[in-house]
Amino acid sequence: MRLQLDPTQVARARALAASAAAPVLTLTQQHTTVSIERAVLRMAGLEGADAEGIPWVNRLADAVAEQVGLQHGIALPVWDALQAQRRADIAVGADPLRTLAQRAAAGSVEFRVPQGRAAAAATSGAVRAARAGVRRIDRQRRARERLVARYPVDHRPWIYLIVATGDIHEDVPQAQAAAREGADIIAVIRSTGQSLLDYVPEGATREGYAGTYATQENFRIMRAALDDVSKELGRYVRLTNYASGLCMPEIATLAGLERLDMMLNDSMYGILFRDINPIRTFTDQHFARQVHARAGIIINTGEDNYLTTADAVDAAHTVTVSQLLNEHFAKQAGLEDWQLGLGHAFEINPDLPDSFRLELAHALLARTLFPDAPLKWMPPTKHMTGDIFRGYLLDAFFNLAGVLTGQGILLVGMMTEAVVTPWLSDRDLALQNVRYVMNAAGRLGEDLAPADDGFIATRARHVLDEAVELLERIDDDGLLDAIADGTFGLMRRPADRGKGLEGVLPRADDYCNPVATVLAEGTAS
Amino acid sequence: MRLQLDPTQVARARALAASAAAPVLTLTQQHTTVSIERAVLRMAGLEGADAEGIPWVNRLADAVAEQVGLQHGIALPVWDALQAQRRADIAVGADPLRTLAQRAAAGSVEFRVPQGRAAAAATSGAVRAARAGVRRIDRQRRARERLVARYPVDHRPWIYLIVATGDIHEDVPQAQAAAREGADIIAVIRSTGQSLLDYVPEGATREGYAGTYATQENFRIMRAALDDVSKELGRYVRLTNYASGLCMPEIATLAGLERLDMMLNDSMYGILFRDINPIRTFTDQHFARQVHARAGIIINTGEDNYLTTADAVDAAHTVTVSQLLNEHFAKQAGLEDWQLGLGHAFEINPDLPDSFRLELAHALLARTLFPDAPLKWMPPTKHMTGDIFRGYLLDAFFNLAGVLTGQGILLVGMMTEAVVTPWLSDRDLALQNVRYVMNAAGRLGEDLAPADDGFIATRARHVLDEAVELLERIDDDGLLDAIADGTFGLMRRPADRGKGLEGVLPRADDYCNPVATVLAEGTAS
Amino acid sequence: MSRVIRPYGDATGDGMVQVSFTLPIPHDKRAEGAAAQLAAKMGIDPALVVHAKAMGPDFTFFVVYGRVNHLVELDKVVVLERDFPLLTPKEVNARIKKQLRRPLVVVGACIGTDAHTVGIDAILNIKGFAGEKGLEYYAGFEVHNLGAQVPVPELVEAAGRVKADAVLVSQVVTQRDAHLHNTEEMTAAFREAFPRARRPLLVVGGPRFDESMAEQLGVDRIFGRGTTPAEVASYLVHRIVGAGSA
Amino acid sequence: MSRVIRPYGDATGDGMVQVSFTLPIPHDKRAEGAAAQLAAKMGIDPALVVHAKAMGPDFTFFVVYGRVNHLVELDKVVVLERDFPLLTPKEVNARIKKQLRRPLVVVGACIGTDAHTVGIDAILNIKGFAGEKGLEYYAGFEVHNLGAQVPVPELVEAAGRVKADAVLVSQVVTQRDAHLHNTEEMTAAFREAFPRARRPLLVVGGPRFDESMAEQLGVDRIFGRGTTPAEVASYLVHRIVGAGSA
Ligand code: B12
Ligand code: B12
Ligand SMILES: Cc1ncc(COP(=O)(O)O)c(C=O)c1O
Ligand SMILES: Cc1ncc(COP(=O)(O)O)c(C=O)c1O
């Protein structure tokens, strides 16, 4: 299937997105956040938590923030204090950074913002540590490339399945079972509360609600389990988790270190759906995406969510606008086209006449606007009901739209969407649905040729026009104001409110971020 | 959607079908059957049964057959005997024919084959009686036309639903419920044994297995119930039953008298799937179709059945051949294009790659070959399993193929196909499936344009070529030999065997059939 | 209508039902026997195991059809019927104005980690639900919608601060009975914070609640799937403004 | 593996199942309560009535999810395990040739009004089933396939005439227990017509039979869904030719 779009209109849309994003990008360069600073520590290898489960990175960052603030970056005071610790001949074991964190938590470290030579020394120590972390990420990226070459996935769309038991040890067999049944990507959904936690929990966890905590150890356990099953199947099974939330930069870092393959990472989801402060989200997002870029991780954006609160026809153009913004922010952070799993969804009211043709129009518009991005195609959720048979039917047409329009990542819909988090059997049935559609009608797209002035093409062009109009308005008013006004997903989120605002800091003039420095040195790819 | 076929190849296929059918048509003119003769009595208004439930038409026909044979037609001896009965001043009540039957059953009538003036008198009496019956059929046809005008059905495909409780009094509420949920056509499936009964049961029945007996009274009850619901809905709901079987001519007659709207009537189904003698079936079929033609009844043929025993891809061309034969036989019996519900089915193994595109190719071939016939599109049955979710999915794609290729009559598939005869809820869910597909994707056909040299068109042309080849072979060997060889549905049925053979009689030179005479006088339409 | 009924598959009284489930055993004849055993324990006899599919080496999925031998006794059905009159917005406003003589104060929230605001918004926002306007549209209500993931202490504090007449809480996530635990935590906190007489009316809602569990959970009322704003408004008037005519 | 298991929805031991059924009552709150009552009687607690839809004025369709409180006791599962060795066609033929020293005579039919021959043909015809050839392909068998809708007296007569060692009957239509009634009629006729010692082995098959009901129905063996010709051939050799090695 193909669609003709006016190239000047497309170019105009991109230009408007870039100019709308520009002021926000400037803001991200003027700020840092507590999570970015903790991510610097994580990149340097600081793991573990205290007896109450508070991670050492939080302990250390809190201590620094309290004594000297984080506006200079955490690196300067911490690597300065590390040098002091070394000079003081304190027994540090294998891990001086953790020792420092423990001592800081006990209140026995005095931090300062080093100046002059001390600052240079701290900076170079921090850069060395950051470089070690980035190298580990580079090794994981190469390991992925090797495994993908050895166990290739040569079909599209990739089949994406969710696992969400809340218990990593239940998740593992379910994920393996799903992979055996044909999943190319396993996403471990997070526990409901996690995105508003201002720390990343530690260790293997069994106590999530409607999802499992994202922890470094859980990442490891699941990646190892999927490596096993990849080998068994001769097909590299990708692992996904969620970066969005108050700890986006840290989780992005952990994902790179533990070789996750894709990450949910939207420039606005946290603002809209978690009421996280806009500046916090945009700033975190930029750092997190720089890490993803280096790690070779594919991001997934969250435009699908808008259509759960707004109407999928009325708000179709807001999806397009958000995709263009996400694309621009992503490019600015160094991500390449193949890493852009831009989101959209099959959420039109199924009672609407021609609803399937409308879905095709929207899906085709995204496909045509972003020809090189592996679009993430999300199943019906809003209009799913307890009628599981009807649900199975809608999912079939979702699958059909996905294969007909060449979507890259097919998030498999569940007939129990309105009832429970997916059961083992739901996944199995859902995959059967996908397989049938791909096998029976996967190449039907060759027979589809929507007329240039027909229903589908006309609708697609209309949505693009609406998107351009909206971008013009955003460009005039400013993106932050548009968000405050409920432009996306009908959610009103002013820039001076929202969770995590207290963790946003204007950078000082001597702000130092060794991770940013190392990433700027050049990529591994 | 459209398909280009070579018009000379199409013309060749039709010519071959006509010449293959010719010898069989000659045979049908040289024979009569017990059921045709009983149909003559039914047309003359003979109803009811004796205390053991044996219909009076059987009693009377048996007596005549025993005494003078039926090769002259039943009319001559019976109307001759009626005249004798009148002359003898026997008390006949309102119904001399029934009195005659009762007396004949008691052994107190002596039949003869009248000659000369007596024959002429008997013939004219019989023709008068037949004309009264045909007039009743004509009145029913006009009644239908009035009702259809008042309660129009302005969409295609017509939604066809099966009711099969075995109990006419359970069937009625289920049929009405189905109509309210959107059925345009209700088919009352027959009890398993009925098609091999050499009589039509009498009265309202509650004891069928996997279907309800076709009786005149059941026809009346259901037609009245559907008239009620047609009025309620402002949409004329059609009623279907089965003519095929040993009593095809009689049931066709009853259908005309009771205003059924469609009838299953295939030229070969009884031969292949009920092992009924071929000459019997062809002869019965011709008479039955003449009645249907007059009654304005749409016939449904049974090519779909072949694909339950033969493979839907390998045997696709046998469906086409049978459709061409059915068309020719039907036209010869006076049916018009709009009355030809030629059958075909969605029965390709769903595990086959591109199975849906193959289905589209086959469906489109039929659509293109018979542009003015209301094709009957049958759902998957053979590859349905106890996995009701998968079944619901296959039915969705069946529905999609149906609307995309413009089928006229959509027989709604049931998710429980492999389990039970349809439940009330199965029908409800099935109709929801149809409605969604029609509403969401009904006009998607406008966007489909299979390339002339593409997969779909190539496959369709290939099937047509195979059909022409097969017709050439049939034309050489004779249709009866082809049937004997297992050409259709892999069933081997020699012409000199099969059930009901003893009821086939070569016509005598003075053979008289008053119904044929009246029908030949001209149609009501 | 008969007081005792049975499920209806294809004929009155046939008792037919459909069941599906997974057993954590490999697919073999024994597994099918195990499925039949479970069906029998559920009262299905005869039970037809019509589909059995291995899901990997350790699990088997089953579809079973059959006749269930239980009777449904309609007399014993426990239903929470609407025990208050359904009012129009006009009547609601008139009753509040005339009898309460001040706006009825409502605080709404999704508590715990639940962020599904669409349900509570459907009840509270002007936009409303199923063509009915939400409580914000009514002159008689003063609505404070606190949004998603509100910690219980914050909710209690807000209810006290604005002198809420009623607190409306939404719970959509039910995995591991999250909705029940959160509701219990909430009612305990209100019991602790308010003397009985001044405790606001506690109302919870969400698609997977059992409406008859109100007492057990310590709330005044539960609203389930498909609730409309008018039902909630009418209930609040009934309980807070009291009986009487507009 | 544990001897006692529970259904598995999303976690070990959660006991979750899905049920659907229709009740012959109009859709209202009472109907939903009735559905919950039925689910409770089936042992589902808590039961979530997640979908209820009116089907016309007199019926309501329900989908229910919930935790079933029954345990599946694997030790008590009754399974008809294959109690004979599975032989290759070669072994079958060799055993018949060596030990029986004449062809084993088989008569097959669909009896009563059942016309579903595909199943019995799958067992008997050369073409066979699931890649295995049918009994006609075996040198050791003499097969008489009488086809569809064979009246029982005709079957008995044919079995006597050809001196059948075994009679294979297929029954696919099960509405109103047609398959059971027909089978009982058939076994009664054979008991009447043959002295016990000369009665052919009676085997029935079809997709909806319960294989453990053989004794009850008076047949020697029942074969269900998915039976393959080799299983039937091996069974016949085991029972008619007797033990012993080729
Ligand atoms: C929209 C949606 C979302 C949106 C929410 C946006 C928002 N601002 O609300 C987004 C995309 C953000 C989202 C996220 C998640 N979701 Co969600 N989501 C849904 C979805 C698709 C629809 C829910 C909905 O809006 N229904 C429409 C409203 C109007 O109906 P309602 O809530 O039932 O409300 C009505 C009544 O119940 C009642 N009512 C409700 N509350 C109240 C309160 C009172 C006082 C009263 C009187 C009445 C009342 O009145 C309303 C009108 O009739 C459902 C699936 C589905 N189709 O149901 C999943 C679903 C609810 N989500 C689910 C999950 C698991 C999640 C996540 C946790 C997944 C994850 N781990 O990432 C996240 C995190 C959310 C969190 N922290 O809570 C699960 C819950 C499973 C369970 N039973 O426990 C569901 C069922 C999907 C699934 N099968 O997995 N989700
Ligand atoms: C094909 C088919 C037909 C064909 C039959 C052609 C033929 N020559 O056999 C046609 C189109 C003619 C037909 C007609 C009807 N059918 Co039909 N048909 C089917 C269908 C689609 C497939 C059956 C099949 O061939 N299965 C494949 C074979 C290989 O499987 P099998 O029979 O289970 O056999 C295997 C085992 O069971 C076992 N086995 C079977 N028999 C035996 C015997 C022995 C001795 C042994 C050892 C093993 C054994 O071995 C086989 C190989 O593994 C089913 C639906 C479905 N998908 O199951 C409906 C179905 C069986 N039909 C049904 C009905 C009702 C009818 C009709 C009565 C409808 C009507 N009133 O018009 C008619 C009349 C038939 C009659 N008088 O019996 C119902 C039965 C409902 C019920 N449970 O009672 C079904 C389930 C459809 C439905 N849901 O309504 N049908
Ligand atoms: C982009 C994005 N991030 C994150 C999430 C999940 O966030 P949370 O863990 O806050 O529920 C989603 C939800 O689907 C999403 O689309
Ligand atoms: C053309 C035709 N006639 C008759 C029937 C039914 O015949 P019987 O009543 O013999 O099962 C069918 C079966 O679907 C059919 O396709």
Coordinates of C-alpha atoms in Angstrom, one line a residue, chain B residues 164-166 181 192-193 196 206-211 274 309 418 421 424-425 428 490 499, chain D residues 18 22 53-57 59 61 113 115 117-118 127 148-149 173 175-176 178 181 208:
Chain B
A164 CA -31.8 -26.3 14.1
T165 CA -33.2 -27.2 17.4
G166 CA -35.2 -30.1 16.2
E181 CA -30.4 -9.3 15.6
T192 CA -30.6 -35.8 9.9
G193 CA -32.7 -38.7 8.6
L196 CA -33.7 -40.4 2.9
R206 CA -40.7 -31.5 17.9
E207 CA -38.5 -34.5 17.5
G208 CA -35.7 -33.9 15.0
Y209 CA -32.1 -34.7 15.4
A210 CA -29.8 -31.8 14.6
G211 CA -32.5 -30.2 12.7
R274 CA -26.9 -38.9 0.3
T309 CA -14.6 -33.9 1.6
A418 CA -17.0 -28.2 15.3
T421 CA -25.5 -27.1 16.3
L424 CA -28.7 -18.9 20.6
S425 CA -25.6 -17.0 21.8
D428 CA -25.8 -13.5 18.4
L490 CA -14.4 -37.4 -4.1
K499 CA -31.1 -44.9 -2.9
Chain D
Q18 CA -13.4 -18.1 32.0
T22 CA -27.0 -17.6 28.4
K53 CA -25.7 -8.5 26.7
A54 CA -29.4 -8.7 26.0
M55 CA -30.2 -11.0 23.2
G56 CA -33.7 -9.9 22.4
P57 CA -36.2 -9.3 25.2
F59 CA -32.3 -13.8 27.0
F61 CA -25.6 -13.6 27.4
T113 CA -29.2 -41.2 10.2
A115 CA -24.0 -39.3 7.1
T117 CA -18.4 -40.5 6.6
V118 CA -15.2 -38.5 6.7
K127 CA -6.0 -42.2 1.8
A148 CA -23.4 -43.6 5.5
Q149 CA -26.8 -43.9 7.1
V173 CA -24.0 -36.2 15.2
Q175 CA -27.4 -33.6 19.3
R176 CA -29.9 -35.0 21.8
A178 CA -28.0 -39.3 19.1
H181 CA -28.8 -43.9 21.5
R208 CA -17.6 -36.2 20.8

